[in-house]
Amino acid sequence: MLRNSVKSLQYSVNHVRKCLHRSVVQIRLCSSSSGKPSDSSEELFDRVKDKIRYSSYVEDNTLKLGYRRNKIMESRLEKARRDHATHQVRARPFPIALEQLYGERLQDPSPVDAEESEEVVDYFPYQKLVRKVERAPREELPEDTTPTTGDWMSDYEYYEEDEDDDRKSFYGTPDPKEPVSNIPCGGCGALLQCAEPSIPGYLPSQLFKGRSKQQLQTSICQRCHFLKNYNTAINVTVSPDDYVEMISSIRDKKALVLLLVDLLDFPCSIWPGLSEILGPDRSIIVVGNKVDLLPRDCPGYLDNIRNNLTKTFLEAGFTKNNIKHVSLISATTGYGVEQLITKIHNVWGTRGDVYLVGCTNVGKSSLFNALLRSDLCKVKASDLVQRATACPWPGTTLKMLKFPILRPSDHRLYLRSKRLQSERAIQIEEEKLRKHQARSTGSPQFATLIGHIGQTFAPEKSQTSDHFSVAQRGGGSTPILTLNEKSEDFINSKWCYDTPGVVQPEQITNLLTTDELLLTLPKQMIRPRAYLMKTGLTLFLAGLGRLDYIEGPESTRVLLYASPNLPTLICDTAHAHEIYQNLLGTEYLRVPRADPDRLAKWPALQAGPDILLYGEEKHISVADVVLSSAGWIAINLPADSEAVFRAWTPERRGIYVRQPALLPHGMVLKGKRIRGSLAYREGDAFAKQ
């Protein structure tokens, strides 16, 4: 009797699981970018669901629902879906950019028909922003809505709003006849101009013409204005040829190059042929940024990363004589920056200028800001130089910004070392506390590498400090944000330059829109995702890449290092193309986002050459298969075995094989195997010693 009851209970549980699985995969929790729920995505998934071995999107929703009270949860989800659909039909689509520009006055318009809402699918693409936008007339505002400033340029320092003009271009009004000024933007360094919105340094003619030199010196270009105030990127094209020409100007100068690399995106973030552009005798300090986002797979993981980075640069054409030091830092948390400054003082001093060089998104502007408030910058200059604009979009820094370098005399170096020694004791205690918190809680936030950037020679405060404050609208003192290079304080100085960045041809970042880029770039320490791969299977990383396991041992394990916002999907290789075509633009792949026009222009995945790997040691990753800027997959093989893989990315961009693996001991971070699944549960971000 008991045995029959157990069998009956097991049958009921399995039946509930199957019903729940079918209900979950049929319910779309997110809508497409057009603002209407995409019913077709359910049909597309139904076509291929029998050919899918694993989907992280389905798995995540199944785990969230659980297996108890499933009918109640299903009814709640169905009600939420209906409410969401009703809201999307009633509300016009409203991109983030316009929401920031116009405030809340268009958030709750009068109800419209579904057919009418289809006519306003999108005001403008995020990366084009070229259409003119018609302002809503003031008389149409709801009575209970507080009027906003009305125009995006109203928060500029010297703009006078014209109440009679109800129609404005998104870019303001350009004037091609107006010559370019010789005054750089305080945010990106580009020369201010009002002739063409698509080139660096653009200011609308309303803000540019008739302004004095002193007023322009306190202004920033429109692009930096949007980045700082609205978190919105306006695309500006920078020619790679211009980038190469600018970097080539360093070749004949006596200068030190701080070559920044994104540790989550190398060798894709190393400009090809850079060693030849800089010259054979160039002194270089390699700076690997974003080390705080890499998981800790073993106690000596930093040495493994440093050795791997050095090997990559040697393969890229640099020599050991060129590379004076390899530094691992986090420009965001400050880790390693003080050690980098000490190395610059010891290796270089003030023998020449210092240049920050690197591709987009490697963190040059963030490091520039950190160095500006450190012992590398002259004390008198640190308050006079406006900080560079730092943001996650490609092409942020457009022209060279600079600050004067503090001359490291013996006495100054002694005082600096005394300060660092006194702070070191405090940092050791903080590290012990954080290590204890990480072990007890398991939270990666306590395992994140953090450093402190201080100033040994703090700027003197005086009663004239108000002259450097930002001017208030309508009056107040004029801010001084530029340096007089011919003054006695700076005429003999050496300078630290922040050079512009450019998208490396192997990167896919320029293919992504703003919201897609934010999904792709990790913001916290990465937790590797482990999968059991069998021959003849394919692993998809969102719509950005895939890895085929062609032949080798019957099964092997792989580790995926990528943003947790990018879903994964495993299927038979024979059905991979069909599944990709059906699910592209849905939440099952998520990136790229659902937009018919965008998907029509999205480049197809193309395969690189077959990758042959040999197993060396159990539980040790033998190599990393890099999928451009999306992430990488570490391969684990049994000892004395060989396997063949094939990687795919858009236009075959950025497919590399890193040997040895960046984090060879990553298997210790994986979680337990999910029963009946090819996936493992989310593991740790650090190894608990």
XYZ file of C-alpha atoms in Angstrom:
689
model
C 0.000 0.000 0.000
C 2.779 2.461 0.937
C 4.719 1.603 -2.217
C 1.644 2.306 -4.368
C 1.089 5.618 -2.608
C 4.702 6.664 -3.252
C 4.410 5.747 -6.938
C 1.151 7.677 -7.198
C 2.748 10.712 -5.549
C 5.760 10.553 -7.864
C 3.454 10.332 -10.872
C 1.529 13.398 -9.660
C 4.725 15.385 -9.117
C 6.043 14.507 -12.580
C 2.701 15.427 -14.125
C 2.757 18.803 -12.364
C 6.311 19.419 -13.567
C 5.391 18.726 -17.173
C 2.316 20.945 -17.014
C 4.309 23.694 -15.321
C 7.084 23.499 -17.903
C 4.588 23.840 -20.740
C 2.918 26.807 -19.061
C 6.171 28.608 -18.358
C 7.561 28.401 -21.859
C 4.261 29.626 -23.267
C 4.076 32.736 -21.096
C 6.151 35.669 -22.244
C 6.964 37.920 -19.311
C 8.505 40.632 -21.453
C 7.209 42.503 -24.438
C 8.996 43.454 -27.604
C 10.534 46.891 -28.152
C 7.447 47.989 -30.087
C 5.546 48.123 -26.818
C 3.069 45.339 -27.707
C 3.291 41.790 -26.362
C 4.744 39.534 -29.018
C 2.362 36.606 -29.420
C 4.442 35.308 -32.326
C 7.352 34.507 -29.988
C 5.248 31.798 -28.322
C 4.518 30.294 -31.696
C 8.178 30.504 -32.685
C 9.224 28.754 -29.501
C 6.579 26.064 -29.988
C 8.125 25.255 -33.348
C 11.524 24.433 -31.877
C 10.924 23.620 -28.205
C 11.220 19.861 -28.823
C 14.697 20.448 -30.280
C 16.022 22.455 -27.326
C 17.971 20.561 -24.677
C 18.307 23.458 -22.232
C 17.261 27.115 -21.974
C 18.376 29.321 -19.096
C 15.360 31.577 -19.689
C 12.947 28.668 -19.207
C 14.981 27.245 -16.335
C 15.082 30.545 -14.443
C 11.335 30.999 -14.686
C 10.719 27.375 -13.700
C 12.882 27.733 -10.596
C 11.132 30.956 -9.652
C 7.718 29.351 -9.910
C 8.550 26.139 -8.060
C 6.310 23.091 -8.222
C 3.761 23.893 -5.520
C 0.603 25.928 -5.926
C 1.350 26.080 -9.623
C -2.240 26.802 -10.610
C -2.347 29.872 -8.403
C 0.962 31.095 -9.800
C -0.168 30.420 -13.354
C -3.325 32.437 -12.836
C -1.340 35.304 -11.341
C 1.104 35.274 -14.230
C -1.724 35.218 -16.732
C -3.365 38.194 -15.032
C -0.038 40.042 -14.979
C 0.420 39.326 -18.686
C -3.050 40.658 -19.505
C -2.487 43.790 -17.410
C 0.876 44.337 -19.077
C -0.675 43.932 -22.527
C -3.445 46.401 -21.682
C -0.962 48.938 -20.371
C 1.247 48.638 -23.446
C -1.699 49.211 -25.777
C -2.794 52.282 -23.828
C 0.672 53.793 -23.440
C 2.734 55.030 -26.316
C 6.289 53.665 -26.498
C 8.627 56.100 -24.786
C 12.402 55.602 -25.132
C 14.662 56.408 -22.204
C 16.216 59.324 -24.050
C 12.916 61.133 -24.553
C 11.795 60.290 -21.041
C 14.834 62.120 -19.718
C 14.332 65.026 -22.098
C 10.631 65.662 -21.592
C 10.161 64.468 -18.041
C 6.833 62.828 -17.165
C 4.391 64.845 -19.197
C 4.041 62.200 -21.928
C 3.979 59.220 -19.602
C 0.176 59.022 -19.250
C -1.388 60.188 -22.490
C -4.999 59.657 -23.337
C -5.907 56.091 -24.366
C -5.383 55.289 -28.020
C -6.370 52.426 -30.221
C -3.934 49.601 -30.826
C -3.798 50.389 -34.532
C -2.875 54.002 -33.821
C -0.140 52.964 -31.373
C 1.533 50.889 -34.080
C 2.254 54.098 -35.978
C 4.570 55.282 -33.206
C 6.594 52.140 -32.740
C 9.770 54.093 -32.138
C 10.598 57.783 -32.008
C 14.177 57.159 -33.094
C 16.801 54.397 -32.788
C 19.127 54.783 -29.813
C 22.268 54.914 -31.919
C 20.974 57.291 -34.591
C 18.917 59.922 -32.800
C 18.579 61.909 -35.994
C 14.841 62.458 -36.357
C 13.276 65.680 -35.297
C 10.941 65.343 -32.356
C 7.814 67.409 -32.066
C 7.186 68.847 -28.643
C 3.804 68.348 -27.097
C 1.966 71.710 -26.975
C 1.632 73.093 -23.501
C -2.121 73.297 -23.719
C -2.335 69.496 -24.084
C -0.703 68.876 -20.722
C -2.933 67.307 -18.073
C -4.149 69.772 -15.486
C -2.516 67.874 -12.647
C 0.869 67.807 -14.332
C 3.500 70.267 -13.212
C 5.043 71.965 -16.237
C 8.667 71.068 -16.844
C 11.364 73.277 -18.258
C 10.067 72.331 -21.709
C 13.281 72.062 -23.669
C 16.350 69.891 -23.313
C 18.637 72.898 -23.696
C 17.053 74.830 -20.834
C 19.537 73.439 -18.300
C 22.523 74.701 -20.259
C 24.287 77.614 -18.635
C 23.573 80.382 -21.158
C 20.580 79.124 -23.115
C 17.547 81.412 -23.218
C 14.387 79.445 -23.909
C 12.128 80.700 -26.674
C 8.534 80.225 -25.589
C 7.164 80.973 -29.071
C 9.048 78.150 -30.763
C 7.039 74.963 -30.296
C 9.147 72.870 -32.642
C 12.805 72.082 -31.983
C 15.278 69.763 -33.593
C 16.659 67.151 -31.238
C 20.091 68.586 -31.966
C 19.122 72.234 -31.817
C 19.935 74.331 -34.875
C 23.317 73.849 -36.578
C 24.974 76.637 -38.543
C 27.439 75.293 -41.173
C 28.766 78.805 -41.849
C 30.021 79.309 -38.311
C 33.768 78.514 -37.974
C 35.054 76.016 -35.432
C 36.355 77.542 -32.211
C 39.761 76.829 -30.701
C 38.213 76.100 -27.294
C 38.049 72.427 -26.248
C 35.033 70.822 -24.632
C 35.575 70.397 -20.911
C 34.212 66.853 -21.040
C 35.808 65.200 -24.074
C 38.386 67.691 -25.319
C 36.917 68.115 -28.811
C 36.941 71.650 -30.205
C 33.544 73.261 -29.766
C 31.592 73.934 -32.997
C 28.006 74.356 -34.166
C 28.432 73.375 -37.821
C 27.640 69.644 -37.796
C 25.903 67.521 -35.103
C 27.541 64.262 -36.238
C 31.128 65.273 -35.485
C 32.789 65.786 -32.075
C 32.380 68.978 -30.062
C 28.945 69.974 -31.383
C 26.959 72.676 -29.600
C 23.668 74.017 -30.990
C 24.005 77.445 -32.528
C 21.697 78.771 -29.794
C 24.443 77.933 -27.276
C 27.481 78.640 -29.433
C 26.966 81.847 -31.396
C 27.460 85.124 -29.594
C 29.119 83.553 -26.572
C 32.344 84.929 -25.231
C 35.499 82.860 -24.972
C 35.107 82.831 -21.215
C 31.564 81.454 -21.487
C 32.582 78.719 -23.940
C 35.391 77.654 -21.636
C 32.773 76.667 -19.047
C 30.649 74.721 -21.567
C 30.635 71.094 -22.594
C 29.485 69.726 -25.931
C 26.004 68.355 -26.431
C 27.169 64.756 -26.393
C 28.917 65.065 -23.029
C 25.884 66.937 -21.722
C 23.598 64.018 -22.567
C 26.030 61.471 -21.163
C 26.343 63.277 -17.843
C 22.772 64.426 -17.284
C 20.595 61.884 -19.110
C 22.813 58.779 -19.300
C 22.069 58.773 -23.014
C 24.597 58.216 -25.795
C 24.544 60.206 -29.003
C 26.496 58.335 -31.634
C 29.507 60.163 -33.067
C 31.609 58.569 -35.781
C 35.368 58.590 -35.222
C 37.487 57.346 -38.108
C 39.996 54.582 -37.277
C 42.372 56.271 -39.716
C 42.298 59.445 -37.612
C 42.937 57.344 -34.508
C 46.003 55.710 -36.044
C 47.291 59.090 -37.199
C 46.924 60.582 -33.730
C 48.608 57.647 -31.980
C 51.400 57.725 -34.572
C 52.278 61.244 -33.409
C 53.627 59.682 -30.191
C 56.193 57.665 -32.147
C 58.844 60.394 -32.296
C 58.277 61.698 -28.776
C 60.026 60.728 -25.585
C 56.998 59.456 -23.729
C 55.684 56.626 -21.599
C 52.546 54.812 -22.761
C 50.034 53.414 -20.283
C 48.413 50.788 -22.501
C 45.016 49.928 -21.057
C 43.306 46.605 -21.723
C 39.894 45.348 -20.674
C 40.557 42.055 -18.870
C 37.055 40.909 -19.837
C 37.705 41.609 -23.513
C 41.244 40.772 -24.523
C 42.874 40.339 -26.964
C 39.879 42.045 -28.641
C 40.639 45.310 -26.815
C 44.205 45.486 -28.184
C 44.443 47.530 -31.371
C 46.041 45.434 -34.156
C 49.548 46.509 -35.120
C 49.822 48.880 -32.155
C 53.431 47.853 -31.487
C 54.422 49.089 -34.955
C 52.418 52.310 -34.571
C 54.106 53.203 -31.267
C 57.589 52.240 -32.435
C 60.118 49.613 -31.336
C 61.733 51.743 -28.604
C 58.563 52.820 -26.838
C 58.440 52.308 -23.065
C 55.118 50.741 -22.085
C 53.316 49.901 -18.876
C 50.539 47.411 -19.579
C 47.462 48.141 -17.440
C 44.798 45.439 -17.177
C 41.590 47.116 -16.028
C 38.399 45.673 -14.466
C 40.244 43.042 -12.450
C 37.564 43.454 -9.777
C 35.040 41.733 -12.089
C 37.052 38.522 -12.491
C 36.220 35.657 -10.103
C 38.880 34.277 -7.775
C 39.496 30.664 -8.799
C 42.646 30.108 -6.697
C 44.941 32.020 -4.291
C 47.415 32.934 -7.057
C 44.841 33.947 -9.640
C 46.288 37.459 -10.041
C 49.663 36.006 -11.069
C 47.934 33.780 -13.621
C 46.105 36.786 -15.074
C 49.301 38.855 -15.211
C 51.238 36.052 -16.957
C 48.423 35.486 -19.446
C 48.233 39.194 -20.237
C 52.012 39.416 -20.724
C 51.963 36.423 -23.075
C 49.204 38.038 -25.149
C 51.191 41.245 -25.582
C 54.317 39.375 -26.589
C 52.274 37.565 -29.226
C 50.927 40.956 -30.396
C 54.436 42.119 -31.344
C 55.685 43.830 -28.186
C 59.003 42.845 -26.650
C 60.090 42.375 -23.066
C 62.282 45.461 -23.424
C 59.198 47.525 -24.282
C 57.068 46.286 -21.381
C 58.390 47.903 -18.200
C 55.628 46.605 -15.966
C 52.250 44.821 -16.035
C 49.718 46.281 -13.620
C 46.267 44.955 -12.694
C 43.833 47.633 -11.545
C 40.221 48.607 -11.202
C 39.674 52.219 -12.171
C 36.184 51.944 -10.656
C 37.063 50.644 -7.173
C 40.576 52.139 -7.078
C 42.328 48.792 -6.646
C 45.969 48.868 -7.785
C 45.973 52.545 -8.811
C 48.343 53.666 -6.044
C 50.759 50.860 -6.962
C 50.556 51.970 -10.601
C 51.442 55.552 -9.625
C 54.419 54.310 -7.604
C 55.634 52.304 -10.588
C 55.311 55.344 -12.878
C 57.373 57.409 -10.434
C 60.068 54.716 -10.151
C 60.230 53.673 -13.810
C 59.654 56.983 -15.553
C 59.617 59.986 -13.251
C 59.298 63.105 -15.413
C 61.582 62.152 -18.301
C 58.713 62.780 -20.701
C 54.961 62.914 -21.129
C 52.618 60.035 -20.286
C 49.871 58.865 -22.654
C 46.832 56.739 -21.764
C 46.174 54.578 -24.830
C 43.507 51.951 -25.447
C 40.334 51.005 -27.296
C 36.834 51.976 -26.212
C 35.357 50.722 -22.947
C 38.728 49.851 -21.411
C 38.345 52.598 -18.780
C 40.781 55.298 -19.906
C 38.536 58.165 -18.822
C 37.882 56.548 -15.439
C 41.611 56.067 -14.859
C 42.288 59.620 -16.023
C 39.826 60.921 -13.423
C 41.465 58.787 -10.734
C 44.973 59.971 -11.615
C 43.778 63.567 -11.692
C 43.019 63.354 -7.949
C 46.213 61.519 -7.048
C 49.899 62.189 -6.431
C 50.575 61.978 -10.170
C 48.915 65.359 -10.807
C 50.352 68.673 -9.676
C 48.534 69.984 -6.630
C 47.734 73.389 -8.082
C 46.278 71.819 -11.213
C 44.000 69.162 -9.752
C 41.222 71.660 -8.998
C 41.599 73.514 -12.283
C 41.170 70.606 -14.691
C 37.608 69.544 -15.317
C 37.162 65.796 -15.056
C 36.868 63.731 -18.205
C 33.513 62.255 -19.142
C 33.299 58.562 -18.165
C 30.497 56.311 -19.448
C 29.948 52.755 -20.766
C 29.359 53.724 -24.395
C 31.986 53.395 -27.123
C 33.803 56.493 -28.303
C 33.513 58.542 -25.101
C 36.872 60.358 -25.255
C 37.211 62.182 -28.550
C 40.208 64.493 -28.138
C 43.180 64.592 -25.820
C 42.668 65.815 -22.270
C 45.718 66.400 -20.109
C 47.012 67.401 -16.700
C 50.546 68.351 -15.514
C 52.559 65.636 -13.762
C 53.960 66.249 -10.291
C 57.766 66.068 -10.256
C 58.660 63.150 -7.920
C 61.593 64.522 -5.926
C 63.259 62.332 -3.295
C 61.592 64.229 -0.472
C 58.163 63.930 -2.077
C 58.637 60.220 -2.696
C 59.634 59.804 0.959
C 56.504 61.599 2.192
C 54.365 59.564 -0.192
C 55.855 56.276 1.017
C 55.202 57.279 4.634
C 51.560 57.994 3.805
C 51.147 54.668 2.026
C 52.724 52.793 4.933
C 50.385 54.414 7.440
C 47.371 53.622 5.263
C 48.532 50.070 4.633
C 47.876 49.007 8.225
C 44.278 50.177 7.949
C 43.867 48.460 4.580
C 45.143 45.146 5.967
C 42.522 45.219 8.705
C 39.832 46.101 6.167
C 40.916 43.203 3.960
C 40.714 40.794 6.910
C 37.221 42.015 7.744
C 36.048 41.739 4.143
C 37.563 38.264 3.831
C 35.682 37.151 6.930
C 32.447 38.664 5.604
C 32.948 36.961 2.244
C 33.442 33.556 3.854
C 30.489 33.899 6.200
C 28.004 35.355 3.699
C 29.268 34.009 0.373
C 28.508 37.388 -1.182
C 30.885 38.479 -3.972
C 30.571 42.129 -2.925
C 32.876 41.421 0.014
C 35.359 39.585 -2.223
C 35.583 42.477 -4.699
C 39.024 44.058 -4.896
C 38.923 47.584 -3.478
C 41.661 50.181 -3.150
C 42.018 53.722 -1.852
C 43.467 56.611 -3.841
C 44.796 59.464 -1.734
C 46.836 62.629 -2.060
C 49.984 63.192 -0.061
C 50.055 66.876 -0.928
C 46.474 68.063 -0.527
C 45.562 71.304 -2.296
C 45.658 74.318 -0.012
C 42.327 75.871 0.841
C 42.062 79.615 0.582
C 39.449 82.297 0.549
C 39.782 82.551 -3.219
C 38.597 78.981 -3.703
C 35.151 80.277 -4.655
C 36.635 81.483 -7.942
C 36.885 77.853 -9.015
C 33.291 76.942 -8.219
C 30.773 76.367 -10.968
C 28.975 79.559 -11.884
C 25.346 79.837 -10.911
C 22.785 80.523 -13.545
C 22.053 84.188 -13.884
C 25.097 85.389 -11.966
C 27.880 84.439 -9.611
C 31.603 84.087 -10.161
C 32.958 82.659 -13.392
C 34.532 79.180 -13.017
C 38.128 78.657 -14.088
C 38.349 75.260 -15.745
C 41.416 75.681 -17.940
C 45.139 75.920 -17.323
C 47.523 78.608 -18.453
C 50.278 76.373 -19.801
C 52.648 79.359 -20.141
C 52.511 80.243 -16.438
C 55.552 79.635 -14.250
C 53.794 76.738 -12.516
C 53.258 74.660 -15.667
C 55.621 75.899 -18.404
C 58.254 73.223 -17.689
C 55.802 70.479 -16.745
C 55.432 67.068 -18.304
C 51.849 66.089 -19.065
C 49.576 63.090 -18.772
C 47.297 62.761 -21.822
C 44.022 60.884 -22.194
C 43.913 59.838 -25.852
C 40.711 59.025 -27.758
C 39.447 55.479 -28.052
C 38.254 53.579 -31.080
C 36.350 50.352 -31.613
C 38.694 47.501 -32.447
C 37.614 45.669 -35.628
C 37.260 42.416 -33.678
C 34.848 43.894 -31.122
C 31.067 43.653 -31.480
C 30.321 46.612 -29.197
C 29.614 48.938 -32.126
C 26.920 46.521 -33.315
C 24.947 46.918 -30.076
C 22.466 49.578 -29.061
C 22.658 51.291 -25.701
C 20.306 48.936 -23.865
C 21.960 45.883 -25.457
C 25.391 47.106 -24.442
C 24.249 47.548 -20.852
C 23.038 43.935 -20.861
C 26.314 42.696 -22.326
C 28.807 44.505 -20.066
C 29.072 42.921 -16.578
C 28.679 45.264 -13.628
C 29.569 42.872 -10.785
C 32.022 40.053 -10.224
C 31.269 37.300 -12.727
C 29.911 33.975 -11.525
C 30.919 31.285 -14.057
C 28.132 29.142 -15.456
C 28.978 25.448 -15.954
C 27.465 23.104 -18.564
C 27.867 19.472 -19.535
C 28.532 19.378 -23.271
C 28.140 16.237 -25.340
C 29.348 15.666 -28.878
C 26.928 17.047 -31.429
C 25.591 19.794 -29.140
C 25.708 23.585 -29.509
C 25.808 26.221 -26.774
C 24.350 29.661 -27.599
C 25.366 32.789 -25.678
C 22.362 35.053 -26.309
C 22.348 35.960 -29.996
C 25.992 37.024 -29.842
C 27.826 33.743 -30.276
C 27.746 29.980 -30.175
C 30.103 27.045 -29.603
C 29.739 23.662 -31.348
C 31.194 20.500 -29.810
C 32.076 18.559 -32.940
C 34.054 15.549 -31.748
C 35.999 14.299 -28.766
C 35.128 12.515 -25.514
C 31.451 11.652 -25.209
C 30.966 14.470 -22.729
C 32.979 17.282 -21.230
C 32.371 20.325 -19.070
C 32.673 23.952 -20.057
C 32.543 27.194 -18.059
C 30.941 30.348 -19.419
C 32.269 33.739 -18.278
C 29.823 36.431 -19.365
C 27.256 38.880 -18.077
C 24.461 37.113 -16.149
C 21.958 39.102 -18.229
C 22.865 37.100 -21.338
C 20.787 33.886 -21.532
C 22.151 30.546 -22.730
C 20.581 27.789 -24.792
C 21.782 24.272 -25.676
C 20.504 22.255 -28.632
C 21.618 19.707 -31.187
C 24.043 21.211 -33.673
C 21.891 19.912 -36.534
C 19.031 22.170 -35.390
C 21.141 25.154 -34.265
C 20.548 27.303 -37.362
C 16.788 26.745 -37.291
C 16.537 27.549 -33.579
C 18.641 30.689 -33.958
C 16.491 31.974 -36.815
C 13.281 31.361 -34.865
C 14.337 32.717 -31.468
C 16.460 35.696 -32.525
C 14.837 38.813 -31.104
C 12.977 36.956 -28.340
C 13.734 36.768 -24.627
C 15.152 33.271 -25.127
C 18.206 34.936 -26.732
C 17.505 38.528 -25.561
C 20.333 40.254 -27.479
C 19.762 41.672 -30.037
C 16.445 43.098 -28.924
C 13.187 42.615 -30.782
C 12.862 45.147 -33.558
C 12.071 44.066 -37.151
C 14.228 46.770 -38.710
C 17.122 46.020 -36.406
C 16.920 42.260 -36.867
C 16.899 42.718 -40.629
C 20.278 44.482 -40.376
C 21.767 42.202 -37.702
C 24.811 40.391 -39.164
C 24.604 36.623 -39.353
C 26.726 34.370 -37.170
C 29.743 33.066 -39.049
C 32.002 30.197 -38.034
C 35.700 30.457 -37.414
C 38.183 27.671 -38.125
C 37.896 24.411 -36.175
C 39.601 24.494 -32.776
C 41.641 21.427 -31.755
C 42.385 21.153 -28.027
C 44.233 18.555 -25.918
C 43.409 17.602 -22.353
C 46.252 17.961 -19.861
C 44.992 17.596 -16.305
C 41.673 16.756 -14.689
C 39.563 19.714 -13.488
C 41.914 22.198 -15.187
C 40.689 24.412 -18.041
C 42.996 23.851 -21.006
C 41.969 26.951 -23.002
C 39.488 29.798 -23.386
C 37.425 30.215 -26.548
C 36.826 33.977 -26.768
C 33.537 35.086 -28.369
C 34.529 38.690 -29.070
C 33.243 41.192 -26.465
C 30.395 38.920 -25.321
C 32.557 36.719 -23.072
C 34.520 33.493 -23.244
C 34.086 29.756 -22.659
C 36.706 27.777 -20.738
C 37.110 24.163 -21.936
C 37.816 21.272 -19.564
C 38.946 17.959 -21.094
C 40.036 14.633 -19.598
C 43.781 14.079 -19.511
C 45.382 12.759 -22.728
C 42.237 13.406 -24.774
C 41.575 15.669 -27.731
C 38.460 17.449 -28.907
C 37.334 19.672 -31.786
C 35.170 22.771 -31.313
C 33.831 25.434 -33.646
C 32.989 29.005 -32.553
C 30.558 31.437 -34.191
C 30.179 35.220 -33.778
C 28.593 38.025 -35.858
C 30.730 38.430 -38.985
C 33.266 36.059 -37.391
C 34.521 38.860 -35.128
C 36.902 38.285 -32.254
C 37.183 34.485 -32.185
C 40.381 33.691 -30.283
C 41.843 30.758 -28.377
C 43.677 31.701 -25.178
C 46.156 29.120 -23.918
C 46.577 28.699 -21.048
C 43.154 29.653 -19.781
C 42.820 32.953 -17.931
C 41.256 31.209 -14.902
C 42.420 27.574 -15.166
C 40.957 26.491 -11.809
C 37.448 27.773 -12.490
C 35.870 24.335 -11.996
C 36.098 24.805 -8.226
C 33.568 27.629 -8.558
C 30.784 25.635 -10.253
C 27.630 24.673 -8.401
C 25.891 21.315 -8.189
C 24.450 19.644 -11.255
C 20.763 20.303 -11.854
C 19.047 16.926 -11.913
C 18.044 15.896 -15.413
C 19.667 18.968 -16.953
C 22.851 19.799 -18.857
C 23.460 22.788 -16.587
C 24.908 23.263 -13.136
C 23.553 25.603 -10.529
C 25.108 29.024 -10.176
C 28.438 28.678 -8.458
C 30.598 30.953 -6.370
C 32.469 34.037 -7.495
C 35.478 33.165 -5.345
C 37.150 30.077 -3.952
C 36.790 29.857 -0.179
C 40.198 29.013 1.260
